[in-house]
């Protein structure tokens, strides 16, 4: 064989050597493929996709009020994803997704070139398919082995699933910050709207998140998020997904980012938490990932009314007692200008507390308070808008409370939409309303602000009821032969030390005035303490203690002393609204419940509540004549007595209830009803202290009740109970009363036997959580 010329050998031998290396590499790759491919994980997790869906809680009329789970996710079908969102994702992540087979070789070459030119690792070339493989099967480690598995898995995925199936998995599974998984959840979390309603600018912002959810989070890093959004918009324009005009419009569109993560269509955080606890106790396994849906009994419109009325009542009380000064102070030494991003970052850590928005004082004097409001608005407060805070502008104000540059304050918009100085109240409150026919909770607000204080005052706050407990003493007296027209002395009384076992007791009326002998009806309307004490003394404290258990009260929390006549025991608003429902429905005990049903992810019912039927005689706890007479007396309270404001404002004469003010003004109550709804309002401090002179139940709590009832009774006709058999009317007008004329055959169970309600069918969804 003739030898090759030297020049030719210099060309051929290297080529042969290179081909040999290539052959060896191909052979090795084939060996690895043959050995590795069969051991790749099954794609069953993709073909039978079961994402972790959080527990969701709804109102009775279908509004979301709570969501619980590590992953906030809303699964959406590819056909329901708007084109603008698809195009934004493709432009940001993988514009050749529908052309490549899992690995975009063009993209790899382009990225390598960009990295070489840039002098470092600046671009990646992961396709959407590779990201699906990584998210479902692999860890985030950056090794050649993982890259190999990622590529092989991508080929396997592409050979078993359609492009739209892969895209749908990606859209639903990808992490996008703020515990949001998938673009449908992210649209709701960041913009408060469904995916179908997002704009081009919003779609571009969301599409920029997968690259680095933390770095491009519009809540945490708004400026970097905006830069990333501009890149996505530019790519969309270059790829022809949007026009030049759309591109310019999107760049100018102001984005309204939801900054409060707990925002839902309804403020019902305490109800949602109750529902979560009940569901977790009933279904402890995978409760936060099975996609269960809990439907409560509350009604959106009524819950809104209760929430707004409670907050107004608390803030009105708070304003009556003056401004306390700056909430805190921000160190201004690093703040370079009034538009410094550091201000936004500092305010971001302070929650809004509903409509009480935090702001930073930039300047303050007797004529003007300049505030940088969370969200970026600059507010100038003058005149009446700053009047509430005027005393804290004085040089004599405490230095740690005085309004000056750097002070953190709260702003709130008034009825006219203008900003004014406000503050977070220190006092707490609770309101609950129930349907007296079956016990369904229609509205419940457990405190002023759930994010600040998660303690549910409706179910857990044991407080003295004051005079709001008197109706149960009066009801007991009717069973002992008293009547609304019975005459009892309203005169001072002294209980000697020999009878109390300690010091002598000298109770007094709220106003210190005594009117001599009066009818029981009048005494209850005027809340005369001396009359209540004499009634209790006459019927016996032990009898009254047992009798109160008919209404659901715990005997141990109401010791058999004469102080029980003044409401010295302990109750919760939950107990009180149930107890007053007995008068509202004609004598039946109902068990309040807040969860109506629980469903699984396939919408199959897992559990139903067990409502009480207030027409079933087995649930009757007091004589119908007793209930009727008590209703008659309690209506006098709202027409002529301490709660006359209720009938005057609501312009109804079918309202009934009782105010309550405890000793030293520690607690203020109003519990009352119309036959279709019973409600209870309480206000007081968590660490009991005086609310203030004249802060009675009628002044502090009744307005909350009225605010709710103005909505709840808006279209409800006047409704009065029918006179039951065994009563005959006497007198006319305010002198009208009733007397017993015959015995009723229905036997009412003894008080001690009525203490506990009949056991509920499993599952019991009616009782409130106890911790």
XYZ file of C-alpha atoms in Angstrom:
771
model
C 0.000 0.000 0.000
C 1.547 3.232 -1.093
C 2.202 5.681 1.691
C 0.238 8.920 1.824
C 1.966 12.174 1.218
C 2.920 13.927 4.481
C 0.620 16.832 3.806
C -2.381 14.533 3.340
C -1.534 12.594 6.480
C -1.678 15.825 8.469
C -5.302 16.218 7.328
C -6.635 12.631 7.332
C -5.202 11.312 10.608
C -6.740 14.017 12.795
C -10.075 13.502 11.029
C -9.917 9.756 11.634
C -8.958 10.379 15.256
C -11.833 12.828 15.682
C -14.297 10.403 14.095
C -13.035 7.705 16.423
C -13.687 9.907 19.455
C -17.114 10.765 18.096
C -17.863 7.059 17.563
C -16.728 6.266 21.082
C -18.859 9.132 22.445
C -21.902 7.984 20.505
C -21.354 4.408 21.654
C -21.038 5.519 25.264
C -24.115 7.698 24.948
C -26.053 4.766 23.507
C -24.877 2.531 26.337
C -25.916 5.160 28.908
C -29.251 5.607 27.149
C -29.892 1.843 26.999
C -29.005 1.453 30.666
C -30.648 4.640 31.959
C -33.833 5.148 29.932
C -35.664 2.063 31.264
C -34.908 3.238 34.812
C -36.399 6.694 34.368
C -39.373 7.331 36.660
C -42.882 6.556 35.507
C -44.824 9.430 34.026
C -47.943 8.435 35.961
C -47.584 11.520 38.145
C -47.956 13.584 34.969
C -50.626 11.566 33.201
C -52.636 11.308 36.432
C -51.860 14.822 37.669
C -53.073 15.377 41.232
C -51.724 18.663 42.524
C -51.951 19.681 46.157
C -55.104 21.759 46.359
C -55.588 23.807 49.536
C -58.564 23.667 51.861
C -60.964 26.436 50.876
C -63.717 27.951 52.982
C -66.778 29.691 51.517
C -69.811 31.640 52.639
C -73.237 30.049 52.255
C -73.647 32.028 49.022
C -70.340 30.867 47.546
C -67.780 33.607 48.298
C -64.251 32.513 49.228
C -63.305 33.598 52.764
C -60.250 31.457 53.527
C -57.602 29.238 51.982
C -55.266 26.925 53.902
C -52.340 24.898 52.610
C -48.630 25.070 51.905
C -49.385 25.599 48.240
C -51.882 28.172 47.086
C -53.059 26.709 43.832
C -55.943 26.979 41.380
C -55.820 24.395 38.587
C -56.813 25.673 35.147
C -57.289 23.766 31.879
C -55.093 24.808 28.960
C -58.190 25.775 27.001
C -59.110 28.300 29.697
C -55.732 30.027 29.696
C -56.002 33.319 27.775
C -53.798 33.704 24.708
C -52.047 36.722 26.206
C -50.846 34.597 29.127
C -49.658 31.761 26.883
C -47.775 34.177 24.648
C -46.177 35.971 27.577
C -44.922 32.659 29.024
C -43.549 31.506 25.681
C -41.821 34.836 25.121
C -40.236 34.750 28.570
C -39.344 31.083 28.881
C -39.378 29.103 25.609
C -40.442 30.795 22.355
C -39.685 27.628 20.317
C -41.647 25.319 22.641
C -44.004 24.129 19.903
C -41.089 23.464 17.497
C -38.468 21.552 19.515
C -38.599 17.989 20.816
C -37.806 18.723 24.451
C -34.324 20.201 24.033
C -33.979 23.450 22.113
C -30.597 23.034 20.379
C -30.923 26.448 18.744
C -31.510 27.965 22.130
C -28.511 26.094 23.574
C -26.219 27.449 20.856
C -27.632 30.944 21.289
C -27.114 30.814 25.053
C -23.554 29.494 24.670
C -22.733 32.313 22.308
C -24.216 34.912 24.608
C -22.332 33.489 27.575
C -19.030 33.480 25.689
C -19.513 37.039 24.559
C -20.607 38.089 28.005
C -17.660 36.357 29.662
C -19.677 34.214 32.045
C -22.828 32.213 32.653
C -25.508 34.749 31.806
C -28.187 32.836 29.880
C -29.795 29.471 30.298
C -31.579 27.378 27.709
C -33.998 25.257 29.728
C -37.172 24.530 27.832
C -40.633 24.354 29.364
C -40.431 20.562 29.040
C -37.155 20.501 30.955
C -38.693 22.664 33.667
C -41.616 20.237 33.944
C -39.158 17.360 34.299
C -37.233 19.251 36.946
C -40.286 20.371 38.913
C -41.887 16.940 39.063
C -38.950 14.541 39.297
C -35.594 16.172 40.036
C -33.865 18.285 42.640
C -32.383 21.718 42.051
C -28.733 20.539 42.225
C -26.568 21.641 39.306
C -24.660 18.502 38.253
C -23.984 16.820 34.906
C -25.836 13.707 36.097
C -28.957 15.716 36.872
C -28.679 17.482 33.504
C -28.493 14.108 31.781
C -31.562 12.820 33.600
C -33.356 16.077 32.829
C -32.659 15.717 29.115
C -33.706 12.046 29.041
C -36.870 12.802 30.994
C -37.653 15.615 28.603
C -37.462 13.222 25.649
C -39.671 10.725 27.480
C -42.222 13.399 28.352
C -42.310 14.686 24.790
C -42.863 11.166 23.436
C -45.770 10.455 25.804
C -47.602 13.775 26.156
C -48.831 16.376 23.718
C -47.412 19.868 23.734
C -50.628 21.282 25.225
C -50.575 18.663 28.000
C -46.995 19.605 28.874
C -47.832 23.312 28.778
C -50.865 22.786 31.019
C -48.727 20.955 33.594
C -46.220 23.787 33.556
C -48.861 26.503 33.916
C -50.392 24.770 36.956
C -47.258 23.485 38.717
C -44.651 26.239 38.497
C -43.830 28.150 41.704
C -44.369 31.889 41.392
C -43.707 33.272 44.885
C -46.054 34.133 47.792
C -46.875 30.398 48.131
C -48.531 30.632 44.698
C -48.263 27.583 42.463
C -49.493 28.065 38.945
C -50.465 31.166 37.030
C -54.161 31.047 37.981
C -53.272 31.278 41.673
C -50.657 33.962 40.991
C -53.155 36.141 39.107
C -55.469 36.004 42.113
C -52.730 36.589 44.671
C -50.852 39.412 42.948
C -53.707 41.158 41.135
C -56.855 39.917 42.879
C -58.502 38.780 39.649
C -59.080 35.545 37.708
C -56.538 34.578 35.061
C -59.008 35.241 32.231
C -59.215 38.929 33.149
C -55.535 39.903 33.233
C -54.111 42.539 30.915
C -51.022 42.326 28.696
C -48.985 44.243 31.281
C -50.117 41.933 34.096
C -49.466 38.808 32.013
C -45.923 40.009 31.313
C -45.327 40.617 35.010
C -46.512 37.097 35.883
C -44.549 35.511 33.043
C -41.380 37.090 34.408
C -41.680 35.297 37.751
C -40.543 31.702 36.941
C -36.951 32.778 36.274
C -36.546 33.938 39.900
C -39.792 34.178 41.937
C -38.068 35.940 44.811
C -35.955 38.392 42.840
C -38.825 39.431 40.544
C -41.611 39.399 43.137
C -43.606 42.631 42.558
C -44.505 42.818 46.253
C -40.966 42.427 47.588
C -38.943 43.878 44.694
C -41.210 46.123 42.611
C -38.407 47.798 40.643
C -36.725 44.541 39.584
C -40.124 43.046 38.790
C -40.819 45.988 36.519
C -37.483 45.549 34.709
C -38.276 41.884 34.111
C -41.757 42.797 32.891
C -40.252 45.233 30.362
C -38.015 42.455 29.030
C -40.999 40.123 28.569
C -42.994 42.840 26.819
C -40.087 43.516 24.470
C -39.823 39.805 23.620
C -43.592 39.639 23.002
C -43.290 42.525 20.578
C -40.256 41.012 18.814
C -42.083 37.686 18.390
C -45.182 39.384 17.003
C -47.469 38.518 19.932
C -48.324 42.177 20.496
C -48.186 45.289 18.350
C -45.997 48.316 18.909
C -49.031 50.222 20.183
C -49.915 47.454 22.652
C -46.300 47.374 23.763
C -46.246 51.108 24.497
C -49.618 50.976 26.266
C -48.521 48.063 28.469
C -45.322 49.867 29.441
C -47.366 52.824 30.703
C -50.080 50.801 32.458
C -49.947 51.276 36.252
C -50.092 47.923 38.024
C -52.114 47.640 41.221
C -50.455 44.906 43.250
C -52.368 43.248 46.077
C -50.125 43.720 49.093
C -52.342 42.185 51.784
C -52.239 38.421 51.395
C -55.333 37.810 53.526
C -57.732 39.723 51.290
C -60.860 37.869 50.223
C -64.244 38.909 48.936
C -65.539 38.974 52.517
C -63.907 39.878 55.831
C -64.721 36.658 57.673
C -61.309 35.595 58.958
C -62.612 34.368 62.318
C -65.287 32.255 60.628
C -62.732 30.799 58.212
C -60.457 29.852 61.093
C -63.348 28.193 62.950
C -64.188 26.216 59.809
C -60.537 25.211 59.400
C -60.348 23.890 62.952
C -63.618 21.973 62.634
C -62.523 20.405 59.338
C -59.041 19.524 60.591
C -60.519 17.814 63.646
C -62.962 15.837 61.508
C -60.526 14.997 58.665
C -56.964 15.188 60.017
C -55.373 13.379 57.054
C -54.199 15.599 54.197
C -56.740 18.256 55.106
C -54.627 20.990 53.489
C -53.880 19.227 50.202
C -57.030 17.273 49.276
C -58.915 20.199 47.823
C -61.751 20.034 50.340
C -64.352 22.799 50.256
C -66.090 23.966 53.403
C -69.361 25.847 53.117
C -70.229 27.919 56.152
C -73.600 29.336 57.152
C -72.703 33.020 56.929
C -74.194 35.287 54.281
C -71.888 37.729 52.502
C -74.064 40.823 52.723
C -74.800 40.275 56.406
C -71.164 39.468 57.206
C -70.106 42.680 55.469
C -72.666 44.610 57.509
C -71.484 43.033 60.770
C -67.810 43.668 59.977
C -68.335 47.284 58.942
C -70.657 48.029 61.838
C -68.294 46.553 64.421
C -65.329 48.483 63.062
C -67.324 51.713 62.966
C -68.534 51.158 66.516
C -65.025 50.487 67.787
C -63.475 53.434 65.932
C -66.247 55.759 67.081
C -65.558 54.685 70.665
C -61.832 55.140 70.089
C -62.235 58.686 68.717
C -64.359 59.625 71.718
C -61.352 58.920 73.924
C -58.734 60.873 72.014
C -55.611 60.388 69.944
C -52.744 58.489 71.566
C -49.996 59.596 69.193
C -47.489 57.989 66.824
C -47.658 54.224 66.458
C -43.871 53.963 66.141
C -40.942 55.767 64.503
C -38.756 55.072 61.454
C -35.069 55.952 61.513
C -34.804 58.595 58.781
C -31.020 58.921 58.591
C -30.806 56.608 55.561
C -33.837 58.114 53.800
C -32.423 60.251 51.020
C -35.672 61.649 49.611
C -39.418 61.627 50.129
C -39.711 59.038 47.328
C -36.979 56.717 48.627
C -37.658 53.000 48.068
C -36.590 52.408 51.669
C -39.871 54.010 52.759
C -41.883 51.499 50.736
C -39.844 48.643 52.154
C -40.356 49.853 55.734
C -44.101 50.342 55.301
C -44.436 46.992 53.569
C -43.787 45.228 56.880
C -46.737 47.007 58.538
C -50.099 45.396 57.780
C -52.994 47.592 56.693
C -55.557 46.542 59.363
C -58.399 46.846 56.873
C -58.912 50.456 55.843
C -56.440 51.772 58.423
C -53.456 52.352 56.141
C -49.976 52.950 57.602
C -48.109 56.066 56.585
C -44.835 57.858 57.315
C -44.915 61.463 58.477
C -42.544 63.520 56.316
C -43.350 66.852 57.935
C -45.732 68.079 60.631
C -46.724 71.378 62.168
C -49.914 73.025 63.411
C -51.120 73.730 59.848
C -50.078 70.656 57.824
C -49.202 67.009 58.235
C -47.454 65.567 55.174
C -47.678 61.762 55.028
C -46.212 59.199 52.639
C -49.003 56.614 52.509
C -48.269 52.904 52.009
C -48.646 52.305 48.300
C -46.866 55.508 47.280
C -49.509 58.240 47.651
C -48.397 61.532 49.187
C -51.127 62.947 51.427
C -51.364 66.486 52.798
C -53.637 66.719 55.828
C -55.041 70.083 56.849
C -57.973 71.425 58.831
C -60.493 68.829 60.043
C -58.410 65.971 58.600
C -55.724 66.574 61.227
C -57.946 67.857 64.038
C -58.113 64.482 65.788
C -54.307 64.476 66.166
C -53.854 68.175 67.014
C -52.765 67.662 70.612
C -49.886 65.441 69.498
C -48.416 68.240 67.370
C -47.647 70.339 70.421
C -44.065 70.502 71.712
C -45.419 69.481 75.103
C -46.631 66.133 73.766
C -44.640 63.067 74.906
C -41.557 62.738 72.642
C -42.306 59.085 71.878
C -45.836 59.985 70.754
C -45.469 63.413 69.172
C -46.142 63.680 65.445
C -42.959 64.676 63.660
C -40.839 63.546 60.730
C -40.346 59.787 60.963
C -43.557 59.020 62.885
C -45.649 56.064 61.726
C -49.355 56.912 61.724
C -52.611 55.471 60.408
C -54.741 57.082 57.737
C -58.355 56.306 56.940
C -60.751 57.659 54.346
C -63.943 59.242 55.643
C -67.423 58.996 54.127
C -66.461 61.613 51.517
C -63.359 59.703 50.427
C -60.893 62.126 52.015
C -57.943 60.989 54.111
C -57.929 61.679 57.841
C -55.707 60.773 60.778
C -56.860 57.684 62.649
C -55.277 55.020 64.855
C -55.406 51.345 65.743
C -57.878 50.985 68.617
C -56.851 49.287 71.853
C -60.385 48.184 72.731
C -61.785 44.918 71.364
C -65.251 43.879 70.282
C -67.316 40.955 69.030
C -70.557 40.467 67.168
C -72.502 37.343 66.246
C -75.911 36.819 64.645
C -77.845 33.568 64.403
C -81.008 32.270 62.784
C -83.199 31.424 65.799
C -85.113 28.809 63.821
C -82.190 26.408 63.335
C -79.039 27.891 64.890
C -77.240 28.781 61.646
C -74.724 31.581 62.207
C -75.502 34.396 59.772
C -72.599 36.705 60.673
C -69.666 36.497 63.070
C -66.848 38.940 63.788
C -64.530 37.729 66.529
C -62.507 40.924 66.960
C -61.490 44.221 65.407
C -58.655 42.834 63.270
C -57.806 39.139 62.871
C -54.253 39.824 61.692
C -53.505 41.742 64.872
C -55.435 39.562 67.349
C -56.557 36.078 66.366
C -58.364 35.489 69.663
C -62.010 34.819 68.810
C -63.978 36.874 71.312
C -67.295 35.384 70.170
C -66.461 31.844 71.244
C -63.637 32.237 73.738
C -64.071 35.513 75.649
C -65.662 34.785 79.028
C -66.963 38.101 80.313
C -69.512 39.351 82.795
C -72.837 39.991 81.015
C -74.058 42.694 83.384
C -77.698 43.647 82.946
C -77.975 41.677 79.693
C -78.364 38.618 81.958
C -81.454 40.015 83.721
C -83.983 38.573 81.231
C -83.124 35.062 82.393
C -83.807 36.022 86.013
C -87.102 37.577 84.941
C -88.004 34.486 82.920
C -87.340 32.325 85.965
C -89.620 34.567 88.044
C -92.493 34.074 85.601
C -92.270 30.354 86.315
C -92.587 31.179 90.007
C -95.807 33.114 89.592
C -94.619 36.631 88.833
C -96.091 38.570 85.906
C -94.973 41.606 83.871
C -97.331 43.795 85.922
C -96.144 42.481 89.288
C -95.093 45.341 91.557
C -91.581 45.256 93.030
C -89.891 47.965 95.107
C -87.098 49.982 93.489
C -85.521 51.010 96.772
C -82.033 50.741 98.263
C -81.145 47.391 99.707
C -78.398 46.309 102.066
C -77.317 42.685 102.397
C -75.709 42.323 105.837
C -72.301 40.749 106.414
C -73.964 37.876 108.238
C -75.702 36.961 104.975
C -72.806 37.581 102.563
C -70.174 35.923 104.758
C -67.908 38.927 104.207
C -68.518 42.661 104.107
C -72.018 44.056 103.821
C -73.198 44.520 100.221
C -74.873 47.776 99.213
C -75.743 47.577 95.501
C -77.157 50.590 93.678
C -78.873 51.480 90.435
C -76.784 52.614 87.476
C -77.953 56.223 87.754
C -78.144 56.249 91.566
C -81.876 57.057 91.404
C -84.751 55.088 92.939
C -88.404 55.299 91.926
C -90.159 53.225 94.564
C -92.664 50.465 93.712
C -92.897 49.755 89.981
C -94.038 47.099 87.561
C -91.522 44.459 86.522
C -92.046 45.474 82.894
C -90.948 49.031 83.653
C -88.078 47.851 85.848
C -86.627 45.726 83.038
C -86.998 48.545 80.500
C -85.133 50.894 82.846
C -82.724 48.157 83.989
C -83.389 48.713 87.677
C -80.848 46.723 89.678
C -82.781 46.833 92.954
C -85.814 45.204 91.357
C -83.727 42.402 89.828
C -82.068 41.688 93.178
C -85.408 41.536 94.996
C -86.852 39.229 92.328
C -83.859 36.885 92.574
C -84.041 36.912 96.360
C -87.720 35.982 96.187
C -87.395 33.073 93.720
C -84.177 31.697 95.202
C -80.640 31.807 93.825
C -80.353 28.032 93.423
C -83.547 27.885 91.401
C -82.399 30.722 89.154
C -79.003 29.090 88.673
C -80.624 25.827 87.557
C -83.176 27.630 85.419
C -80.469 29.520 83.495
C -79.017 26.242 82.279
C -82.132 25.813 80.114
C -80.701 28.583 77.911
C -77.287 26.930 77.589
C -75.450 28.641 80.439
C -72.941 26.768 82.595
C -74.201 26.629 86.191
C -70.655 26.618 87.556
C -69.994 30.006 85.955
C -73.054 31.530 87.665
C -72.674 30.960 91.401
C -75.981 31.047 93.330
C -75.527 34.477 94.902
C -77.631 37.599 94.638
C -74.928 39.175 92.446
C -76.241 36.903 89.695
C -79.108 39.413 89.346
C -76.561 41.962 88.128
C -74.861 39.596 85.688
C -71.778 38.824 87.771
C -71.278 35.403 86.192
C -69.339 34.588 83.012
C -70.693 34.132 79.490
C -69.506 34.268 75.893
C -71.262 36.110 73.046
C -71.824 32.659 71.493
C -73.823 31.612 74.569
C -75.711 34.883 74.754
C -76.911 34.884 71.155
C -78.118 31.298 71.592
C -79.872 32.163 74.854
C -81.713 35.159 73.405
C -82.802 32.975 70.487
C -84.998 31.077 72.956
C -87.104 34.211 73.389
C -87.013 34.925 69.649
C -88.352 31.532 68.548
C -90.973 31.037 71.223
C -89.097 28.901 73.736
C -86.882 26.486 71.802
C -83.172 25.915 72.437
C -81.033 25.931 69.287
C -77.385 24.962 68.992
C -75.492 27.546 66.905
C -73.378 26.107 64.101
C -71.113 27.737 61.545
C -70.243 24.937 59.073
C -73.090 23.647 56.936
C -71.221 21.057 54.854
C -67.809 19.795 53.770
C -67.154 18.554 50.237
C -64.182 16.808 48.602
C -62.358 17.841 45.431
C -64.939 15.952 43.358
C -67.721 17.967 45.044
C -69.019 14.943 46.936
C -70.476 15.687 50.377
C -68.231 14.383 53.156
C -70.111 15.794 56.144
C -73.257 17.721 56.929
C -74.205 19.746 59.973
C -77.128 18.827 62.188
C -79.301 21.943 62.577
C -81.804 22.184 65.391
C -85.480 22.324 64.443
C -86.985 25.103 66.555
C -90.486 23.820 65.816
C -89.833 20.399 67.330
C -91.360 20.278 70.799
C -88.519 18.037 71.955
C -86.238 21.075 71.795
C -88.540 23.301 73.871
C -86.938 24.543 77.088
C -89.393 27.178 78.351
C -93.172 27.517 78.295
C -94.478 29.330 75.168
C -96.366 31.746 77.463
C -93.116 32.545 79.260
C -91.340 33.206 75.957
C -94.186 35.439 74.780
C -94.232 37.519 77.967
C -90.461 37.926 77.929
C -90.636 39.036 74.305
C -93.276 41.588 75.271
C -91.077 43.013 78.059
C -87.900 42.992 75.966
C -89.668 44.932 73.216
C -90.423 47.621 75.767
C -86.666 47.916 76.352
C -86.126 48.836 72.680
C -89.131 51.185 72.502
C -89.204 52.969 75.870
C -86.134 51.781 77.754
C -82.342 51.768 77.705
C -82.257 50.627 74.053
C -84.945 52.974 72.701
C -82.403 54.133 70.120
C -82.909 50.799 68.311
C -86.568 51.363 67.434
C -86.007 55.063 66.774
C -83.254 54.443 64.214
C -84.563 51.249 62.605
C -88.178 52.516 62.760
C -89.578 49.141 63.796
C -91.587 48.013 66.794
C -90.809 44.293 66.522
C -87.317 44.544 68.037
C -86.504 43.114 71.454
C -83.373 42.976 73.566
C -81.439 44.146 76.583
C -78.448 46.368 77.203
C -75.721 45.300 79.592
C -73.108 47.331 81.447
C -70.921 45.711 84.069
C -69.566 47.205 87.272
C -66.936 49.922 86.671
C -67.869 49.978 82.950
C -65.599 47.022 82.131
C -67.935 45.455 79.557
C -70.714 46.819 77.371
C -73.328 44.545 75.757
C -76.419 44.591 73.680
C -78.194 41.339 72.904
C -81.435 41.428 70.986
C -83.479 40.057 68.156
C -86.265 40.280 65.681
C -88.094 36.989 65.242
C -86.018 36.093 62.152
C -82.556 36.909 63.525
C -80.880 37.145 66.919
C -77.685 39.170 67.444
C -75.259 40.006 70.225
C -72.640 42.785 70.414
C -69.928 43.164 73.060
C -67.150 45.685 73.561
C -64.356 45.773 76.153
C -60.604 45.485 76.720
C -58.821 42.131 76.649
C -57.175 43.041 79.911
C -60.319 44.378 81.592
C -60.236 48.061 82.392
C -62.746 50.838 82.518
C -64.276 51.765 79.176
C -65.083 55.238 80.439
C -67.956 57.052 82.103
C -71.231 56.755 80.211
C -69.792 53.987 77.970
C -72.822 51.805 78.614
C -74.221 48.975 76.552
C -76.600 51.447 74.947
C -73.787 53.843 74.039
C -70.981 51.481 72.993
C -72.513 48.131 71.956
C -76.033 48.950 70.735
C -74.812 50.949 67.671
C -72.966 47.852 66.422
C -76.151 45.792 66.684
C -78.198 48.505 64.961
C -75.679 48.759 62.117
C -75.986 45.060 61.405
C -79.766 44.918 61.768
C -80.251 47.833 59.390
C -79.075 45.486 56.633
C -80.344 42.162 57.965
C -83.899 43.496 58.405
C -83.954 45.788 55.377
C -86.626 43.888 53.439
C -88.095 41.918 56.347
C -91.717 42.816 57.190
C -92.755 43.574 60.750
C -93.351 40.320 62.578
C -94.800 39.851 66.050
C -95.446 36.552 67.864
C -98.956 35.210 68.214
C -100.444 35.059 71.672
C -100.122 31.438 72.838
C -102.935 29.502 74.442
C -103.305 30.119 78.135
C -102.813 33.901 78.139
C -105.351 36.695 78.184
C -104.627 40.372 77.551
C -105.285 43.076 80.103
C -105.000 46.846 79.720
C -104.153 48.953 76.680
C -101.050 50.652 75.234
C -98.113 50.747 77.601
C -100.375 49.355 80.320
C -101.184 46.310 78.236
C -100.131 43.018 79.785
C -101.099 39.359 79.935
C -102.009 36.922 82.673
C -102.038 33.139 82.836
C -105.570 31.713 82.694
C -104.940 28.003 82.310
C -102.230 25.399 82.496
C -100.536 24.267 79.318
C -100.425 20.478 78.975
C -96.925 20.415 77.442
C -94.486 19.456 80.182
C -91.221 21.420 80.140
C -88.204 19.376 81.278
C -86.727 20.315 84.657
C -83.909 22.849 84.448
C -81.209 20.445 85.494
C -82.271 17.981 82.761
C -82.199 20.671 80.103
C -78.617 21.636 80.885
C -77.070 19.633 78.054
C -78.321 19.512 74.478
C -79.140 16.176 72.898
C -76.097 14.557 71.270
C -75.680 15.507 67.619
C -75.269 12.963 64.833
C -71.717 12.324 63.648
C -70.008 14.416 62.435
C -70.746 17.212 64.894
C -70.077 20.426 62.997
C -72.180 22.649 65.222
C -69.906 23.340 68.173
C -67.314 26.124 68.025
C -63.629 25.260 68.500
C -62.521 25.474 72.105
C -58.964 26.678 71.619
